[in-house]
XYZ file of C-alpha atoms in Angstrom:
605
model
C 6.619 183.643 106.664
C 8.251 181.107 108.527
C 11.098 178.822 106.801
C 10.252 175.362 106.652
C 13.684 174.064 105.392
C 15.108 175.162 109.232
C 12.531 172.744 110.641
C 13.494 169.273 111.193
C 10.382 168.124 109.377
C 11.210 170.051 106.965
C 14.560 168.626 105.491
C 14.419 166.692 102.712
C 14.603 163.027 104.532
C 11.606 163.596 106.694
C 9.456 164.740 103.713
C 6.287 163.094 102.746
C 6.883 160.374 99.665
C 3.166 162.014 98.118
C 3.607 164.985 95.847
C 0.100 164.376 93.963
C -2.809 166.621 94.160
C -4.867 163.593 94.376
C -5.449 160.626 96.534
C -2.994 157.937 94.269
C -2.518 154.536 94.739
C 0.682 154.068 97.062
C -1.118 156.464 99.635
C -4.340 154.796 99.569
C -2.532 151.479 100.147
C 0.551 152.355 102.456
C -0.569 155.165 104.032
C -4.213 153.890 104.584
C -4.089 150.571 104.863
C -0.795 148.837 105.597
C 0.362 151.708 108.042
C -2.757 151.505 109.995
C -3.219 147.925 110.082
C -0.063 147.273 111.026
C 0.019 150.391 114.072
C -3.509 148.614 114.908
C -2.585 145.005 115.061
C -1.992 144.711 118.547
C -4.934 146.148 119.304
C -6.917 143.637 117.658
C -5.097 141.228 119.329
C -5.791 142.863 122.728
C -9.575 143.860 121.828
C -10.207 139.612 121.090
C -7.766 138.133 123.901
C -6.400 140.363 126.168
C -8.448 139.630 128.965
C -8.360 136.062 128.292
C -4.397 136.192 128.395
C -4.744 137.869 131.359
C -7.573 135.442 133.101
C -5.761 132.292 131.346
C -2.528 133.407 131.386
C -0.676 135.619 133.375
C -3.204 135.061 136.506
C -3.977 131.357 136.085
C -2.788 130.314 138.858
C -3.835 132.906 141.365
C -7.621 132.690 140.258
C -7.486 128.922 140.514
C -6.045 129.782 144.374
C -9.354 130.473 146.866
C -7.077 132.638 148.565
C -6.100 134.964 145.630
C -8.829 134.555 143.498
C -10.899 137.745 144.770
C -8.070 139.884 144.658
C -7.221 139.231 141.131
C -11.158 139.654 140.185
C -10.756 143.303 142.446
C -7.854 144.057 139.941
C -9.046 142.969 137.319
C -12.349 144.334 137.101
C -10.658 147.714 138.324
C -8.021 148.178 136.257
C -9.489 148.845 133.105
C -12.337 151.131 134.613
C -9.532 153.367 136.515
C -7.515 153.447 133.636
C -10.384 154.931 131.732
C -9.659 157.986 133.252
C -5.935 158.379 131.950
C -6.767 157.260 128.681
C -9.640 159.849 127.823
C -7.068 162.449 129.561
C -4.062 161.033 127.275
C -7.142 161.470 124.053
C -7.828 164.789 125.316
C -4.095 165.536 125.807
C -2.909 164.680 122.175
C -5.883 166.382 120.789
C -4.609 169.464 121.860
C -0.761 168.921 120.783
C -2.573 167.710 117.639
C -4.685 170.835 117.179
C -1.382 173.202 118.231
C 1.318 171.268 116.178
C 2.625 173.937 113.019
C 4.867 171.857 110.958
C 5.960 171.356 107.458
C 4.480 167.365 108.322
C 1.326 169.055 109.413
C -0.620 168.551 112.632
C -1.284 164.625 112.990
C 1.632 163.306 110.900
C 4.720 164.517 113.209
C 2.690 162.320 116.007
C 2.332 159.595 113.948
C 5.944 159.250 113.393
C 6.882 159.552 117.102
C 4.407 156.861 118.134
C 6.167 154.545 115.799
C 8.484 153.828 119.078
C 6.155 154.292 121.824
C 3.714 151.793 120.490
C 6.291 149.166 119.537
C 7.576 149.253 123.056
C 4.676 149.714 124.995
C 2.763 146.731 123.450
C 5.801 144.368 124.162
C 6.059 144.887 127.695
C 2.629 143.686 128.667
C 3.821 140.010 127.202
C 7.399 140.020 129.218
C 5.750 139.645 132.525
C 7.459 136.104 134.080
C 4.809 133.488 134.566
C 6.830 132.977 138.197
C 6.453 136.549 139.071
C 4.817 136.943 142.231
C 1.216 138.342 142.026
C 1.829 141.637 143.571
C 4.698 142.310 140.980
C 2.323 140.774 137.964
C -0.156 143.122 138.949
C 1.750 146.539 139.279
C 3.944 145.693 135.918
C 0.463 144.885 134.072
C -1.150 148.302 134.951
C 2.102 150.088 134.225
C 2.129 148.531 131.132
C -1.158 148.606 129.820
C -1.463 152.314 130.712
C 1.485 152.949 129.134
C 0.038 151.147 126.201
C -3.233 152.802 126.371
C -2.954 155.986 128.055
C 0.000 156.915 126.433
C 0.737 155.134 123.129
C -2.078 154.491 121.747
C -3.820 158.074 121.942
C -0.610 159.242 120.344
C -1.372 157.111 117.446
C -4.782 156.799 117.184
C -5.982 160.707 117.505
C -3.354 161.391 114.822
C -4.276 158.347 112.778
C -8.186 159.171 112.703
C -7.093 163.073 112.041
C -5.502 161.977 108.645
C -8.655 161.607 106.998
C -10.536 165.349 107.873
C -7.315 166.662 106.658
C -6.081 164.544 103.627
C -8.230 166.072 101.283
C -11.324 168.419 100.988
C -12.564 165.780 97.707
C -15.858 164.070 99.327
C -15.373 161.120 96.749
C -11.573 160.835 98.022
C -12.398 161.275 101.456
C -14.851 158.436 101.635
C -12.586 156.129 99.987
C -9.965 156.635 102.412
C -11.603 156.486 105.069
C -13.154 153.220 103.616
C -9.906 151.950 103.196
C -8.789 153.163 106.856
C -11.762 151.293 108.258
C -11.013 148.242 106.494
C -7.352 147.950 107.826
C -8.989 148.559 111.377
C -11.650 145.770 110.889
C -8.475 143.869 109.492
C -7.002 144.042 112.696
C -10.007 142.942 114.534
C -10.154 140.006 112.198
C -6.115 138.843 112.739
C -7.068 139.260 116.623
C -10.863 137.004 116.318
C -9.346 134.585 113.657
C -5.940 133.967 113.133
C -4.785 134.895 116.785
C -6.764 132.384 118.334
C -5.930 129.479 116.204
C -2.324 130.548 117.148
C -2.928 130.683 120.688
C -5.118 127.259 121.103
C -1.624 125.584 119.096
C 1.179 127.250 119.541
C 0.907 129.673 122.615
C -0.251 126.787 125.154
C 1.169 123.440 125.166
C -0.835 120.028 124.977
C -1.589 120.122 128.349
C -3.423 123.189 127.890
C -0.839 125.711 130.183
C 0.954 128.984 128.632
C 3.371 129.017 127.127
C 5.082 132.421 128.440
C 8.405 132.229 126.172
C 6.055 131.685 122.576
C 3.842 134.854 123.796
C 6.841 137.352 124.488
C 8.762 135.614 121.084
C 5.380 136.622 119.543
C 4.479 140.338 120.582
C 8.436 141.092 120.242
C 7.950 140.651 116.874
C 4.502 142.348 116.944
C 5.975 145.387 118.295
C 8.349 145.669 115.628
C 6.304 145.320 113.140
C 4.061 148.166 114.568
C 7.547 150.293 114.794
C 8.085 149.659 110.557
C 4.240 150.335 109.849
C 3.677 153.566 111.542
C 7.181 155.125 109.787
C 5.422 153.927 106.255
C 2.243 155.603 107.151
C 3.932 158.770 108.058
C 6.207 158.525 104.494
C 3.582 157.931 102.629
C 0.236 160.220 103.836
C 0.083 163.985 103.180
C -2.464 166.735 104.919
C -3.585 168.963 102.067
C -6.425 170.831 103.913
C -3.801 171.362 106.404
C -1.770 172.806 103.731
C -4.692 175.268 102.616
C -3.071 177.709 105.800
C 0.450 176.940 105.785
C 1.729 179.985 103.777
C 0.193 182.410 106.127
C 2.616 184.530 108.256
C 2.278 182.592 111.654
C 0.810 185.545 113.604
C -2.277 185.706 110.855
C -3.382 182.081 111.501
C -5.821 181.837 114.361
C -5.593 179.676 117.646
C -8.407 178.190 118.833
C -8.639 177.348 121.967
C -10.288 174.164 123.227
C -13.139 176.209 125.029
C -13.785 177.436 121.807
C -13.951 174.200 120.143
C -16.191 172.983 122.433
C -18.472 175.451 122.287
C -17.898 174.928 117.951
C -19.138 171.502 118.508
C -21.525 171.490 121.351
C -23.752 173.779 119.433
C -24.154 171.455 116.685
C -26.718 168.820 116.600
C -25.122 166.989 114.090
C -22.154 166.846 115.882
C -24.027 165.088 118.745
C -25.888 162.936 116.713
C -22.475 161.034 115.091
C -20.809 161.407 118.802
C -23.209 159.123 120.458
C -24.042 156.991 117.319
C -20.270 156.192 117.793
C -20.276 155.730 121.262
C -23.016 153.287 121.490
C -21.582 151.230 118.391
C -18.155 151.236 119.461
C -18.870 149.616 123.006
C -21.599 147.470 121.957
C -18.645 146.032 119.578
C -16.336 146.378 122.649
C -18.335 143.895 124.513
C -18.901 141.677 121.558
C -15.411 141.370 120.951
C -14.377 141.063 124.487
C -16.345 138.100 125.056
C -16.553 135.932 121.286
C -13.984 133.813 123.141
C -15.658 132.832 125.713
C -18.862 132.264 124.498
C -16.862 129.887 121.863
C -15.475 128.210 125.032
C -18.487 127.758 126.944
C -21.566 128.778 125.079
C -20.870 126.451 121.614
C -21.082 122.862 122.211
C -17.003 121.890 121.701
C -16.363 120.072 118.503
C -16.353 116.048 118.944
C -12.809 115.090 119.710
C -11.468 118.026 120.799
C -10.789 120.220 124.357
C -12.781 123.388 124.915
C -9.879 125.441 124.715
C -8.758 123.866 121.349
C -12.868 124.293 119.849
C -12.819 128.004 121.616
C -10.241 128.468 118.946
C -11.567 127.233 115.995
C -15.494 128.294 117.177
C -13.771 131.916 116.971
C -11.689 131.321 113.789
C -14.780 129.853 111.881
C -17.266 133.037 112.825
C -14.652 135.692 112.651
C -14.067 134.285 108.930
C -18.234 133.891 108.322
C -18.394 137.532 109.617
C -15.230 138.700 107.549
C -16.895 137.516 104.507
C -19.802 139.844 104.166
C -17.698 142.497 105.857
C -15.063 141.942 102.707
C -17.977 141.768 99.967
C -19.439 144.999 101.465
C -16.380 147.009 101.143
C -16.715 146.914 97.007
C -20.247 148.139 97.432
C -20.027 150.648 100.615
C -18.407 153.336 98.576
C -20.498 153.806 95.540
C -23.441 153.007 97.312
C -22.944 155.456 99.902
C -21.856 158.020 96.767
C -25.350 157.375 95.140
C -27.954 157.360 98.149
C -25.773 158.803 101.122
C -23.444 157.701 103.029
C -26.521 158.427 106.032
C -29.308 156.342 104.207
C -26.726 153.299 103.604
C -25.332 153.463 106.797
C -29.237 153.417 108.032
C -30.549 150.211 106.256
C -27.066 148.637 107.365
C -28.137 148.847 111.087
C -31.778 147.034 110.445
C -30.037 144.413 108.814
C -27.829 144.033 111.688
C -30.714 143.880 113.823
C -31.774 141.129 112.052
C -28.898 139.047 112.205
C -28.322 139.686 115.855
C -32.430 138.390 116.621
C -31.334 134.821 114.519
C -28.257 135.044 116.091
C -29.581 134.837 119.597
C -32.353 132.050 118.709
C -29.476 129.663 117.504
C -28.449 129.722 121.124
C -25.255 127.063 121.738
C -26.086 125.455 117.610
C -22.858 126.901 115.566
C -24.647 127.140 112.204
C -27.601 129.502 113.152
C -25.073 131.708 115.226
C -22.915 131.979 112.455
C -25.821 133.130 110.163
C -26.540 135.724 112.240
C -23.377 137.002 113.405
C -22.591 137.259 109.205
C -25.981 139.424 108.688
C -24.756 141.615 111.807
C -21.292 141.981 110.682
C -22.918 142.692 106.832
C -25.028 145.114 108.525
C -22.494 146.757 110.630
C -20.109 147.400 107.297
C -21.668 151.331 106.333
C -20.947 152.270 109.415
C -17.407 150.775 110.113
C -16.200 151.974 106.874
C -17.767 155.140 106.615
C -17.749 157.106 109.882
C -14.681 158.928 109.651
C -15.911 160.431 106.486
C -19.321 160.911 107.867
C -17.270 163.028 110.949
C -15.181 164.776 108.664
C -17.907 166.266 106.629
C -19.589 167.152 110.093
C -16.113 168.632 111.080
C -16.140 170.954 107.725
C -20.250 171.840 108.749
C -18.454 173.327 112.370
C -16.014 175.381 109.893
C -18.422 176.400 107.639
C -20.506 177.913 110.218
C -17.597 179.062 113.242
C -14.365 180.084 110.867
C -12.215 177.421 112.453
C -11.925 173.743 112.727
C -12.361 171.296 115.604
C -10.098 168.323 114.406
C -8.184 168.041 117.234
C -10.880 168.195 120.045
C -13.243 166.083 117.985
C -10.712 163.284 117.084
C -9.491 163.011 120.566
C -13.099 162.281 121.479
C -13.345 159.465 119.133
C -10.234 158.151 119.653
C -10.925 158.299 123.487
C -14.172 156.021 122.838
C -12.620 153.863 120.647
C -9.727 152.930 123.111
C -11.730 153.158 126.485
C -14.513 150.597 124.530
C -12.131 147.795 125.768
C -11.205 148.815 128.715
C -14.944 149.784 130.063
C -16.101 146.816 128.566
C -13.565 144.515 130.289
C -14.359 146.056 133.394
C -17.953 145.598 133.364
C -17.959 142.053 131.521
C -15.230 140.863 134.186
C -17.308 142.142 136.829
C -20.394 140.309 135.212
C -18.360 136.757 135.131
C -17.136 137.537 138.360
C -20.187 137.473 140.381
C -21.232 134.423 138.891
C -18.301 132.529 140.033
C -16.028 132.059 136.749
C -13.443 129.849 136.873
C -11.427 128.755 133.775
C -10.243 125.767 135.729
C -13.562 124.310 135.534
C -15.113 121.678 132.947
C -18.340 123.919 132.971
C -19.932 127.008 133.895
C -22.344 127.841 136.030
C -26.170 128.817 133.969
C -25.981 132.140 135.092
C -22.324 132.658 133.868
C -23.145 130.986 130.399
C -25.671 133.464 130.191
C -24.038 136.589 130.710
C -21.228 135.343 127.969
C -24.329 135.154 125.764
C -25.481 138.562 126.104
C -22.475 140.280 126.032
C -22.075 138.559 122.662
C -25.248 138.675 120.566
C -27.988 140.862 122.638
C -25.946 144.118 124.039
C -24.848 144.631 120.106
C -28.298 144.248 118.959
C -29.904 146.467 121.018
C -27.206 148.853 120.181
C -27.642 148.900 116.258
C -31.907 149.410 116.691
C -31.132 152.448 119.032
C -28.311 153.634 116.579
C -30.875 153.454 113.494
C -33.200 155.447 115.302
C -30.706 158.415 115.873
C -28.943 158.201 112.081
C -33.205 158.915 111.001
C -32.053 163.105 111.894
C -28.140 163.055 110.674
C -28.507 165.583 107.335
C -25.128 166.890 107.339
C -24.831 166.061 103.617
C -27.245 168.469 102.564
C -24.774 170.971 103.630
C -21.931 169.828 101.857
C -21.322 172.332 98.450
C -22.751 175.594 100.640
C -20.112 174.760 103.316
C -17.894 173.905 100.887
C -18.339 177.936 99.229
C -18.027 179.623 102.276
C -15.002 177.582 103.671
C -13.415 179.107 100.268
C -14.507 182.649 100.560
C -13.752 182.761 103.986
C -9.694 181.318 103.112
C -9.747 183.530 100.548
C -10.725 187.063 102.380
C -7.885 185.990 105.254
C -5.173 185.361 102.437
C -6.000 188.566 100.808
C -6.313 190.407 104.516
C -2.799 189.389 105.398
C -1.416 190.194 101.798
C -0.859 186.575 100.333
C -1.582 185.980 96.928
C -4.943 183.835 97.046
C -4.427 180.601 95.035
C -7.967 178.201 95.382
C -6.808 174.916 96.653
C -7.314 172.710 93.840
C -5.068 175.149 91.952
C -2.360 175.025 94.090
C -2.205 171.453 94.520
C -2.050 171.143 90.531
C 0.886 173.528 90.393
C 2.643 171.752 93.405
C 2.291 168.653 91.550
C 3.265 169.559 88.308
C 6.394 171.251 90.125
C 7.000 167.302 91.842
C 6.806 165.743 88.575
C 9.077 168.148 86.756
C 11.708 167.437 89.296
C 11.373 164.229 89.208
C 11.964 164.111 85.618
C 14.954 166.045 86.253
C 16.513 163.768 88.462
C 15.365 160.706 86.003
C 17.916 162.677 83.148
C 20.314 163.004 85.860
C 20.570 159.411 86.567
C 20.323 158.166 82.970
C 22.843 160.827 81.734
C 25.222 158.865 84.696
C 24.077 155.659 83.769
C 25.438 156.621 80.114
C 28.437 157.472 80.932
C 29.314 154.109 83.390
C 28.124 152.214 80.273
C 29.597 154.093 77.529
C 25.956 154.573 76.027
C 24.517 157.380 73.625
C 22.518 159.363 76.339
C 20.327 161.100 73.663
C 19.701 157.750 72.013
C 18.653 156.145 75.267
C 16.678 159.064 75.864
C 14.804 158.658 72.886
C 13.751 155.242 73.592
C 12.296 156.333 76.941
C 10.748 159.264 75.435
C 9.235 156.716 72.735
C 7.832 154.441 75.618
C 6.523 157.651 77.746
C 4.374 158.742 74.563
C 2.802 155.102 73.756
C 1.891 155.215 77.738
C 0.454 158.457 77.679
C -1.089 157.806 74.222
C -2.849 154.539 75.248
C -3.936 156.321 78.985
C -5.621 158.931 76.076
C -7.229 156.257 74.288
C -8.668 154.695 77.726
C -9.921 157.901 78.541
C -11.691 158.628 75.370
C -13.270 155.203 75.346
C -15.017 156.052 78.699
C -16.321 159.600 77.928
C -17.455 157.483 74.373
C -19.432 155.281 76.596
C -20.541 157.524 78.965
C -22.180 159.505 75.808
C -23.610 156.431 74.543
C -25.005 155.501 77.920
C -26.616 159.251 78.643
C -27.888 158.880 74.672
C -29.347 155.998 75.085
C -31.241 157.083 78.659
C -32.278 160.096 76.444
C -33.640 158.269 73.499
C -35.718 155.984 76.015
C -37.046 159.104 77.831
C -38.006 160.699 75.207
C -35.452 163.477 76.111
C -32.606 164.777 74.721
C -30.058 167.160 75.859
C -26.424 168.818 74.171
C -24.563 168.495 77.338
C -21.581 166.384 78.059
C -22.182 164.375 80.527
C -20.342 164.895 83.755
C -17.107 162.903 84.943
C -18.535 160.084 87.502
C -14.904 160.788 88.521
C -15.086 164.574 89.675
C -16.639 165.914 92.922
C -18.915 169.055 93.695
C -15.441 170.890 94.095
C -13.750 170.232 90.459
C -11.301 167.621 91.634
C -10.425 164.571 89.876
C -10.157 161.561 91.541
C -7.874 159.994 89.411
């Protein structure tokens, strides 16, 4: 068996700040939600206004010039579709290190760590780019940059990022609040990039005159890039892979390697696989393209605000719907998760796209009048909330349906793959949407747009989404994977269990381990809390076993009033099933169940 305190990951300063067997609060809120949103903020950012800083920014001048303007739409409209081939290759890529990393960090976490410098620098050296720089030089420094950004960086952080969740924890109810809480830091990001980026940029990053300012924007994604750097090291501190854990003390040559022709042929051979594959991929680029072009339809679809220049209006247009569509999208998150406990995450997610489908229809009558548009852009976004916060859980329990059935999981092939649509969303959809604008003869130098340009802007922003969400609630009508759920969840046990046993390791069920693991944490770590008070004594001249009465005191109120909590809600709960029992006509000796345990025994508390 190997020895983990010989790894580097496995000294004491690069181990994970979680020694709980369940899902706590400073790893559902650091290691969930600050770490990602702040390793995602850029993103937003670049998924809102990239390709406006690049139209009204960095090649301003060259698309105002006749004689440069076609080469710039040429690069621009190529770029991004090019690229789309390094970036599902960099997805695919990291999949694979993912899937083949053995460490006492796990799998994902190691990569997380390391991206913590590639995405900090890569996403500052897009904005460095000199105003003055010839075109040619703008050009080649851009698509070294953004590939670096997207082919390289991001992969690294997003394919380890989305693995977290499969592997954090084999709890369904735990699961599908982290990957709630995941999902909300992501749609946090898109939110800073639709509604406080903009206002930013329509005040502060272009002067009165409505030119760039180029110092402000590199001041600003310095400072974003850092900020990325301090997030990602949290999120690696303060995560932990448990069902990664399940196989770590088997001797090396007894765990199996699975190679990614045997993933694929894991996954391709499962319908629901497919079904969750292409639900993502048609609503992560119909989002792509809404995203992409909110700003522009702002600009030149909304009828500007009296008083005030189209570029100033874009940005408060954008700031005033990404806030009426963050609303229900906030609201939803309290109700998502219990919801989608009671009726399925499948049957909430389900209803969720018809409602969007609704908002996008009123959406599109309001045409250029703000307050119908923002009505239905807040149904759609209310609509769309199942499905943003819930799909990495829905994946995961398709990923342990694969292991139930094969004897192996597909984590790293099948996160790569989402990750890969998630980042090429933008890219494709800049491509296709610049092309689009292009052909019409767009010009942001121009008071107006032409009809048929005004139109496309439209489209891309209320009817390709639409669409989208009526095809995706079609397919979700066959997605059953939870029916599966406790058998897989048997077998996956039986099967650990026979493999332990085979290779002459003492079988210990999960659940069991983790509770001695953390009991061993917390016994240390009351160890080292008599340690320091018996030091503190001493400096002070204190009675240490007076001192340590008084803390002993306080410990036993705590746990004495966490008793008393507890007992009031199984009291309740009794009264409650009672009651349903007396009105039924029923009655029953049982105990009701903990609304806190899942199918597997854990506690979620």
């Amino acid at each position: 068996m190997k020895d983990n305190s010989k790894s580097l990951l496995g000294k004491p300063f690069f181990r994970s700040r979680v020694k709980s067997a369940n899902v706590k609060i400073p790893e559902l809120l650091i290691g969930y939600f600050i770490g990602p949103f702040g390793a995602l903020l850029a993103s937003g950012i670049f998924g809102a206004y990239l390709n406006t800083y690049l139209t009204n920014v960095l090649f301003r001048t060259e698309l105002a010039d006749a004689a440069t303007k076609a080469s710039i739409n040429t690069f621009t409209m190529l770029l991004p579709l090019l690229s789309t081939i390094l970036i599902v290759a960099g997805n695919l890529v990291v999949g694979q290190l993912i899937e083949r990393t053995k460490s006492p960090a796990g799998k994902a976490r190691p990569w997380i760590l390391l991206s913590s410098v590639v995405l900090g620098v890569a996403c500052i050296l897009m904005f460095v780019i000199p105003g003055d720089a010839n075109g040619i030089v703008k050009m080649v420094w851009y698509a070294i940059s953004y590939n670096l950004y997207y082919s390289v960086a991001y992969p690294m952080y997003n394919t380890s990022n989305s693995t977290l969740i499969p592997v954090s924890t084999r709890n369904g109810k735990q699961r599908g609040l982290l990957a709630s809480v995941t999902n909300v830091a992501g749609l946090g990001v898109m939110g800073a990039g639709s509604m406080v980026f903009p206002t930013i940029a329509g005040f502060i990053l272009f002067d009165a005159n409505e030119e760039p300012v180029y110092f402000a924007w590199m001041i600003m994604f310095i400072a974003v890039g850092i900020f990325t750097a301090i997030c990602c090291i949290l999120q690696y501190y303060f995560t932990r892979e448990r069902v990664t854990e399940e196989t770590m003390n088997l001797p090396a040559e007894k765990t199996k390697k699975v190679s990614i022709g045997q993933q694929l042929k894991g996954v391709a051979s499962e319908p629901f696989w497919w079904i969750i594959i292409i639900f993502y991929l048609i609503f992560q680029f119909s989002g792509g393209m809404k995203n992409l072009s909110m700003q522009y339809f702002c600009q030149w679809v909304l009828q500007p605000f009296e008083g005030m220049t189209r570029a100033a209006s874009a940005g408060l247009s954008q700031t005033i719907l990404g806030v009426l569509g963050a609303i229900p999208m906030a609201i939803a998150v309290v109700f998502v998760w219990p919801l989608s406990n009671k009726f399925g995450k499948k049957n909430v997610t389900l209803i969720g796209m018809v409602v969007g489908v609704a908002g996008g229809i009123i959406a599109w009558i309001g045409g250029d009048n703000m307050v119908p548009v923002a009505i239905g852009v807040a149904l759609k976004c209310l609509g769309s909330a199942p499905a943003c916060y819930m799909i990495l859980a829905m994946i995961a329990d398709v990923l342990d349906h694969v292991e139930a059935k094969r004897g192996y999981r597909c984590d790293g092939l099948t996160m790569s793959i989402y990750s890969s649509i998630m980042v090429a969303a933008t890219p494709i959809t800049t491509g296709i949407f610049n092309a689009l604008i292009g052909a019409t003869g767009y010009n942001p130098e121009l008071a107006a747009q032409a009809e048929s340009t005004v139109t496309v802007m439209k489209a891309s922003y209320v009817w390709v989404e639409t669409i989208a969400y009526a095809l995706c609630a079609v397919l979700f009508i066959f997605f059953l994977v939870e029916k599966h759920i406790s058998a897989d969840r048997g077998l996956i046990l039986e099967r650990q269990k026979a493999e332990a046993l085979a290779a002459g390791v003492e079988w210990i069920p999960p659940e069991q381990r983790l509770k001695l693991e953390e009991a061993k944490a917390n016994e240390e770590a009351e160890e080292a809390r008599k340690s320091e008070l018996r030091a503190y004594c001493e400096k002070k001249g204190l009675s240490y076993e007076a001192e340590e009465a008084k803390c002993q005191e306080k410990a036993a109120a705590k746990r004495a009033a966490a008793e008393a909590k507890a007992a009031a809600k199984k009291a309740k709960a009794e009264a409650k099933a009672a009651a349903k029992g007396a009105k039924t006509g029923e009655t029953s000796d049982e105990t009701p169940k903990d609304t806190d345990s899942d199918d597997s025994g854990n506690s979620d508390k």
